[in-house]
Tab-separated table of C-alpha atoms in Angstrom:
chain	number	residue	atom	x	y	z
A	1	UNK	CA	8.488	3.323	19.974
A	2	UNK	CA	8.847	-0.236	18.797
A	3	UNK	CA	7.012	-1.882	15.599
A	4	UNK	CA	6.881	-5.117	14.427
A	5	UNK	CA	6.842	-6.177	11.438
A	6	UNK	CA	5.251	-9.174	10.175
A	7	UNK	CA	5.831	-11.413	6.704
A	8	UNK	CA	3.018	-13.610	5.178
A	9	UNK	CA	1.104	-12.484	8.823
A	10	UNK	CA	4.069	-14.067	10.800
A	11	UNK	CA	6.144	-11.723	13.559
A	12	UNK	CA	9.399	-11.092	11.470
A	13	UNK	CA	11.478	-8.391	13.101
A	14	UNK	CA	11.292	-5.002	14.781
A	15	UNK	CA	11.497	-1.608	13.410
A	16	UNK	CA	12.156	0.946	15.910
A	17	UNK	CA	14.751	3.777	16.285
A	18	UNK	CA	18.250	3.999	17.894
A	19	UNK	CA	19.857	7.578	18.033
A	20	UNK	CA	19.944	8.820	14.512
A	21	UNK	CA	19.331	6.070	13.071
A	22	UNK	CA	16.506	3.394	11.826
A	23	UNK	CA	17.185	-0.020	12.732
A	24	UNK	CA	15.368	-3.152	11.498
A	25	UNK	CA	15.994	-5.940	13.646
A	26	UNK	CA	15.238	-9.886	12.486
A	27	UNK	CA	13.894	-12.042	15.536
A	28	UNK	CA	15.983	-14.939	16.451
A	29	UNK	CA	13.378	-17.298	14.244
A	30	UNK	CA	13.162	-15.515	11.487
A	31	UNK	CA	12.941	-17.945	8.557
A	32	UNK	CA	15.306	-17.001	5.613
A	33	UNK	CA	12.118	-17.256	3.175
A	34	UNK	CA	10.094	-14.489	4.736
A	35	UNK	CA	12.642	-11.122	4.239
A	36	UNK	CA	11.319	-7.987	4.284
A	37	UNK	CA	12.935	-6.289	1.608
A	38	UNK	CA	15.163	-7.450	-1.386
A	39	UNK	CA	17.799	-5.285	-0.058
A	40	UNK	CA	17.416	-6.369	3.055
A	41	UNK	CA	17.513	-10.772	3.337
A	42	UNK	CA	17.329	-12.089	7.148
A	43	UNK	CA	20.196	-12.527	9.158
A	44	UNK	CA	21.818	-12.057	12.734
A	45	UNK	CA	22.846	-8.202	12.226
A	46	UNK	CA	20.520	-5.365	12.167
A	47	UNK	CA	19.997	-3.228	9.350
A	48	UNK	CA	20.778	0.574	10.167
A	49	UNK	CA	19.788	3.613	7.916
A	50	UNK	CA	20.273	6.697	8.617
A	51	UNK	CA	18.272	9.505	9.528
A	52	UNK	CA	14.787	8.473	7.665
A	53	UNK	CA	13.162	4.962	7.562
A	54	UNK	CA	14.484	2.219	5.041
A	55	UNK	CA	13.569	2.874	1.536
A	56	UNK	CA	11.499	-0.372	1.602
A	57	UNK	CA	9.235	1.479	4.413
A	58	UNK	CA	8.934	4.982	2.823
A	59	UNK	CA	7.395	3.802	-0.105
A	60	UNK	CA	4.316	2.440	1.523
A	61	UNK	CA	4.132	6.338	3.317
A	62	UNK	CA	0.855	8.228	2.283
A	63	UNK	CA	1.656	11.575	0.099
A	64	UNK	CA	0.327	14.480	-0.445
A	65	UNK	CA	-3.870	14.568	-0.258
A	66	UNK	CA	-3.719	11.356	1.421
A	67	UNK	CA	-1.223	12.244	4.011
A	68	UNK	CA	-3.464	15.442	4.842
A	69	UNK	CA	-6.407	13.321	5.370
A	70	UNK	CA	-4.713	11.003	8.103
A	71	UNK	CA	-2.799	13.911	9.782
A	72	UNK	CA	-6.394	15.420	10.700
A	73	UNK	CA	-7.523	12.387	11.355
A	74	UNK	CA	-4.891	10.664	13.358
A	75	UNK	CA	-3.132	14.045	14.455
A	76	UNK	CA	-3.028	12.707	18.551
A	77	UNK	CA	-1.574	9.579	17.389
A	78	UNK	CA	1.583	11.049	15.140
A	79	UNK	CA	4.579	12.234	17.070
A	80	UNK	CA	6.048	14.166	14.055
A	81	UNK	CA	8.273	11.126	13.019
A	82	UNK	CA	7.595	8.311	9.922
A	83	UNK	CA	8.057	5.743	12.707
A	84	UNK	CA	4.491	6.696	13.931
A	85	UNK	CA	3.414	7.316	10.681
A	86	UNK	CA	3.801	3.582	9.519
A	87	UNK	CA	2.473	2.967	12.987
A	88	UNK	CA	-0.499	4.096	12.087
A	89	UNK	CA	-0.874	2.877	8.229
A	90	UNK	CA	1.695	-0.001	8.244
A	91	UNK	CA	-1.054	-2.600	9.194
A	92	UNK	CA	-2.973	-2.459	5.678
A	93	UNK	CA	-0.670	-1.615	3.056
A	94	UNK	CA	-0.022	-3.771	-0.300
A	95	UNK	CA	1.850	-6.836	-0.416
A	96	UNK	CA	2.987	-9.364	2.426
A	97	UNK	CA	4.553	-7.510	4.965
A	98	UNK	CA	2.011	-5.313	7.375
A	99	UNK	CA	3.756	-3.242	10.093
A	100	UNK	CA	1.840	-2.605	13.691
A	101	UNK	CA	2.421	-1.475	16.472
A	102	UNK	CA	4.762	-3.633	19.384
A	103	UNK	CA	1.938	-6.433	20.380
A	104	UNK	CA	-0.414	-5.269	17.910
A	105	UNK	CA	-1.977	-6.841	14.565
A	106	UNK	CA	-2.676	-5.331	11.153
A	107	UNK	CA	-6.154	-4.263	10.414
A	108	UNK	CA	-8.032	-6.344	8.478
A	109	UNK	CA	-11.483	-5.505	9.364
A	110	UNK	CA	-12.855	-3.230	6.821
A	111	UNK	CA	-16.259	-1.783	5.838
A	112	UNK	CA	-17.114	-3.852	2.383
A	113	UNK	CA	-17.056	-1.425	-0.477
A	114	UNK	CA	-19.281	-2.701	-3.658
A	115	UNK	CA	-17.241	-1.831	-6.315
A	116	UNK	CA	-20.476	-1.824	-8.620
A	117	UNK	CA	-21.822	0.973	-7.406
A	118	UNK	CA	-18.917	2.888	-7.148
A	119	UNK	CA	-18.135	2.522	-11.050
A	120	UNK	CA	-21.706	3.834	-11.462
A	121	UNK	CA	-22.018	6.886	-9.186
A	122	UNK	CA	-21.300	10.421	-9.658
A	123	UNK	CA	-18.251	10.720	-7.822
A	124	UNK	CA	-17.588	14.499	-6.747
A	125	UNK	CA	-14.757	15.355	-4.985
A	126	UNK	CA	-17.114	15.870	-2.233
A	127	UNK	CA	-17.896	12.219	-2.221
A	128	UNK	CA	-14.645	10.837	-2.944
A	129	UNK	CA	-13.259	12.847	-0.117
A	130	UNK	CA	-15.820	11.222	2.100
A	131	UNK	CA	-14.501	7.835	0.948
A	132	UNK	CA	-11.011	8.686	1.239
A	133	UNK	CA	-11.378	9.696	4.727
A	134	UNK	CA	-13.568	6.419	5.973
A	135	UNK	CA	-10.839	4.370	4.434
A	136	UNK	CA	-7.925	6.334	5.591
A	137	UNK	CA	-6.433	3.500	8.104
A	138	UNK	CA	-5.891	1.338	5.089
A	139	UNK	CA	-3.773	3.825	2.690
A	140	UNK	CA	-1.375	3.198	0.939
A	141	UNK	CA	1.694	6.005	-0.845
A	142	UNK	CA	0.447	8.014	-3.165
A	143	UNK	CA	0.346	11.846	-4.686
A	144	UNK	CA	-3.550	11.828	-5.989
A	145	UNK	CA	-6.771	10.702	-3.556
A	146	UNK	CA	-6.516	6.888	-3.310
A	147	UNK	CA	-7.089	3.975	-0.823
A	148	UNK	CA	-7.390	0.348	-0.603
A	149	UNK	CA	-11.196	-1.117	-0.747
A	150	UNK	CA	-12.917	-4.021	0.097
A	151	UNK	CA	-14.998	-5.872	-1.990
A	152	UNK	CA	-18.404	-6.898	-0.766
A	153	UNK	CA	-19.369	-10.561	-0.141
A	154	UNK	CA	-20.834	-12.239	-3.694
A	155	UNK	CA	-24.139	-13.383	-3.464
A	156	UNK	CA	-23.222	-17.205	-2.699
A	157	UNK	CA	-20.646	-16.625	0.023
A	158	UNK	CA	-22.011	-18.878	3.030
A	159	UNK	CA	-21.855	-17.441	6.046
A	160	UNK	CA	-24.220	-15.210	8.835
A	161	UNK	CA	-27.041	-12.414	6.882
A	162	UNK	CA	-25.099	-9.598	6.045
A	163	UNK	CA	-21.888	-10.293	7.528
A	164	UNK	CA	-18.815	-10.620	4.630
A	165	UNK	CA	-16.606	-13.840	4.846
A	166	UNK	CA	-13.992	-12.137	2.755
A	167	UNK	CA	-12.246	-9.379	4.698
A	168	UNK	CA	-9.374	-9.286	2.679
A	169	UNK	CA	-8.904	-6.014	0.725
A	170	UNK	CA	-9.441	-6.669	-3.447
A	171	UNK	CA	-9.037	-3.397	-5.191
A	172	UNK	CA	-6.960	0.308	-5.202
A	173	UNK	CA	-9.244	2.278	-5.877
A	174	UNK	CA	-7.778	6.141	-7.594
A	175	UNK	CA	-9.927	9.503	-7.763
A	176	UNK	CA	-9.743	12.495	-9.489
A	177	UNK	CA	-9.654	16.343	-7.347
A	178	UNK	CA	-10.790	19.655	-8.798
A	179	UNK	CA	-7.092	20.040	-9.585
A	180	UNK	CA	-6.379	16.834	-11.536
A	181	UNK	CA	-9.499	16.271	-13.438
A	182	UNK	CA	-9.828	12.607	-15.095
A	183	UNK	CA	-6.496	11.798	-14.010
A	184	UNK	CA	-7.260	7.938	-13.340
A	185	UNK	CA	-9.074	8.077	-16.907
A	186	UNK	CA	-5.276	9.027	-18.439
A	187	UNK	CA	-4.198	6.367	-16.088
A	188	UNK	CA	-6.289	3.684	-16.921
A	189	UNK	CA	-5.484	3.791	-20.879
A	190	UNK	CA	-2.120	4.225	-20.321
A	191	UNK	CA	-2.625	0.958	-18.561
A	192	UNK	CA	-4.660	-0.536	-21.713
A	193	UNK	CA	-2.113	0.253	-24.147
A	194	UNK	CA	1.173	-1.365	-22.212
A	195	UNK	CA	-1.670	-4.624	-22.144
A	196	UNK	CA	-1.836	-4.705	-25.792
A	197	UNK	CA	2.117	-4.480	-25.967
A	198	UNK	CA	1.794	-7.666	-24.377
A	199	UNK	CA	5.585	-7.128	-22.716
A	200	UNK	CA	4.737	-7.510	-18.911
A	201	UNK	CA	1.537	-8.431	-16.835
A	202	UNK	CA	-0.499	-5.861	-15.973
A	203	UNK	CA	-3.097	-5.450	-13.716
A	204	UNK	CA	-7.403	-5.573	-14.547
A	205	UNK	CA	-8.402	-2.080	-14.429
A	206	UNK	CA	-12.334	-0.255	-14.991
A	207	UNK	CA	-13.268	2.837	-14.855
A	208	UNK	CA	-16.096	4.746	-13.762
A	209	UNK	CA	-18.167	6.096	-16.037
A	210	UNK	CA	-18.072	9.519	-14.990
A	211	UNK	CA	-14.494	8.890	-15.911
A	212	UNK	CA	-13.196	9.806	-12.360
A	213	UNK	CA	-12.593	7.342	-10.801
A	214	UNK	CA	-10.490	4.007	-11.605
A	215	UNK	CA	-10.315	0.684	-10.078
A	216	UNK	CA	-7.285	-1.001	-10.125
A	217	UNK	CA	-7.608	-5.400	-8.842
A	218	UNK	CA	-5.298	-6.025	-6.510
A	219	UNK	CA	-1.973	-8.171	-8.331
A	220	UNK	CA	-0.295	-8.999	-5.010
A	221	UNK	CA	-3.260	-11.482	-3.341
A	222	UNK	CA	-4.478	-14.977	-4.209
A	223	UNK	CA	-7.870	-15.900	-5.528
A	224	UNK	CA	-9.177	-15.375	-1.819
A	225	UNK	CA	-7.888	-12.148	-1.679
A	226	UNK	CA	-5.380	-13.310	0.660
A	227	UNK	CA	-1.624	-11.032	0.143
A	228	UNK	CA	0.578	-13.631	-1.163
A	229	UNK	CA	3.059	-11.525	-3.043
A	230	UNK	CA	6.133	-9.135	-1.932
A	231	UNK	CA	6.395	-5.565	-3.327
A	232	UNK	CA	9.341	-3.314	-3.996
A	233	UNK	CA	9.325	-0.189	-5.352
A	234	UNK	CA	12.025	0.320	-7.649
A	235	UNK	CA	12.893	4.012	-6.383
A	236	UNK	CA	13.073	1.756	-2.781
A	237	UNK	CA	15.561	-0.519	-4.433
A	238	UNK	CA	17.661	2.587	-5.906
A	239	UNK	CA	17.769	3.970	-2.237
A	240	UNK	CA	15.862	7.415	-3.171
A	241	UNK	CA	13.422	9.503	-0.934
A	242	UNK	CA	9.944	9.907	-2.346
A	243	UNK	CA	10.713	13.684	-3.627
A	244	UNK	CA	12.972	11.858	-5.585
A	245	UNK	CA	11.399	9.564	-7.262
A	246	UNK	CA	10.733	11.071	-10.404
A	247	UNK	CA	14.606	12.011	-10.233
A	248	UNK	CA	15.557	8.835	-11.909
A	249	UNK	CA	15.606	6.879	-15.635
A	250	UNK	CA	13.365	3.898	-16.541
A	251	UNK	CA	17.043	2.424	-17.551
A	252	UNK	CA	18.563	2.873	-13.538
A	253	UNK	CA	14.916	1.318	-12.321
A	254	UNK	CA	15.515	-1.864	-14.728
A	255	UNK	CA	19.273	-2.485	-13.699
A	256	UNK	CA	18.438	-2.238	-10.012
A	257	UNK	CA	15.821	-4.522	-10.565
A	258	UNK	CA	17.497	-7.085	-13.170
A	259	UNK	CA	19.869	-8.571	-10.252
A	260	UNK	CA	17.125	-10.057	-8.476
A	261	UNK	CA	15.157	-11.974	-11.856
């Protein structure tokens, strides 16, 4: 199995596997300015790692609940590997690079979501399950339910009755299970109180008012919801698996990422 990858919606390299090894492969045209990875800039040689997929690809892998939901799901399509993993969720992930399958394109065609109603609904696990599972193809990494919405057309888009013009995903939208009660309700003033230390940007958040869900705007796309920022997980930049992530200091994840300021 081959993927490619693409940068900014350009064809950018191939992913694929050789022996025991992951190999990411530039194509011939690659232009310097469109690299996957920090770690990994363009050039002539492939970059190898071994045994499991570059850190840059892992972190985009769905966790946990999520990874449940696409396993039942997508079960005929996965092959037991991460390759066919990102194969299947690589096309809709955050930031600019999207992964498909060889030949294929990422998905951008999503069901609109209105965000509105959402914020105002009672949302049971039930329900949120329900959501979680519609919008499964578009996941992103992550422990707790979550998935990446679209927001519906406004009310003075131009365009055909009742079909959106903007198909580009908006929002990350996080529930709350049985098991983690209000956990995007923590998250979301965490969030408001590293605002008000005015130190770095952070991203608009709301929150339902049953306080279970939380909806987080999207910080990597433009004002037409187009992707137009890279993302790197600092764990990715430190080299460590996802059950290691927690395994590290806020100190290490600033000096990995101070190099590259």
């Amino acid at each position: 199995m081959k993927l490619d990858v693409q940068v900014s919606g350009k064809n950018t390299a191939q992913l694929y596997r050789e022996r025991d090894e992951y190999v990411l492969k530039y194509l011939p045209d690659a232009d310097p300015a469109n690299f996957v990875s920090l770690l990994m800039p363009v050039r002539e040689e492939p970059w190898r790692w071994p045994r499991d997929l570059h850190p840059f690809f892992r972190q985009n892998l769905p966790e946990g609940y999520l990874l449940n939901v696409i396993r039942e799901e997508f079960g005929p399509q996965l092959d037991g590997t991460d390759l066919s993993l990102l194969a299947v969720v690589g096309g809709m992930g955050i930031g600019r690079v999207t992964v498909t399958p060889e030949g294929g394109k990422p998905a951008t065609e999503m069901e609109p979501l209105q965000i509105e109603r959402l914020l105002k609904a009672d949302n049971t696990s039930e329900h949120f399950t329900i959501l979680v599972r519609r919008y499964a193809c578009a996941s992103i990494s992550g422990m707790v339910p979550k998935f990446i919405a679209q927001q519906d057309t406004p009310a003075d888009a131009t365009g055909p009755l009742g079909k959106p013009t903007l198909r580009t995903s908006r929002h990350i939208i996080k529930g709350s299970d049985d098991n983690t009660p209000y956990l995007g309700f923590n998250e979301f003033y965490s969030m408001r109180v590293l605002e008000s230390l005015s130190v770095v940007p952070v991203a608009r958040t709301h929150m339902s008012d049953d306080g279970r869900v939380l909806v987080v705007e999207r910080f990597d796309v433009d004002e037409h919801g187009v992707p137009s920022h890279g993302l790197e997980d600092a764990c990715g930049l430190l080299g460590l698996p996802p059950h290691e992530k927690y395994a590290t200091t806020t100190e290490k994840a600033l000096n990995a990422t101070r190099a590259y300021k």
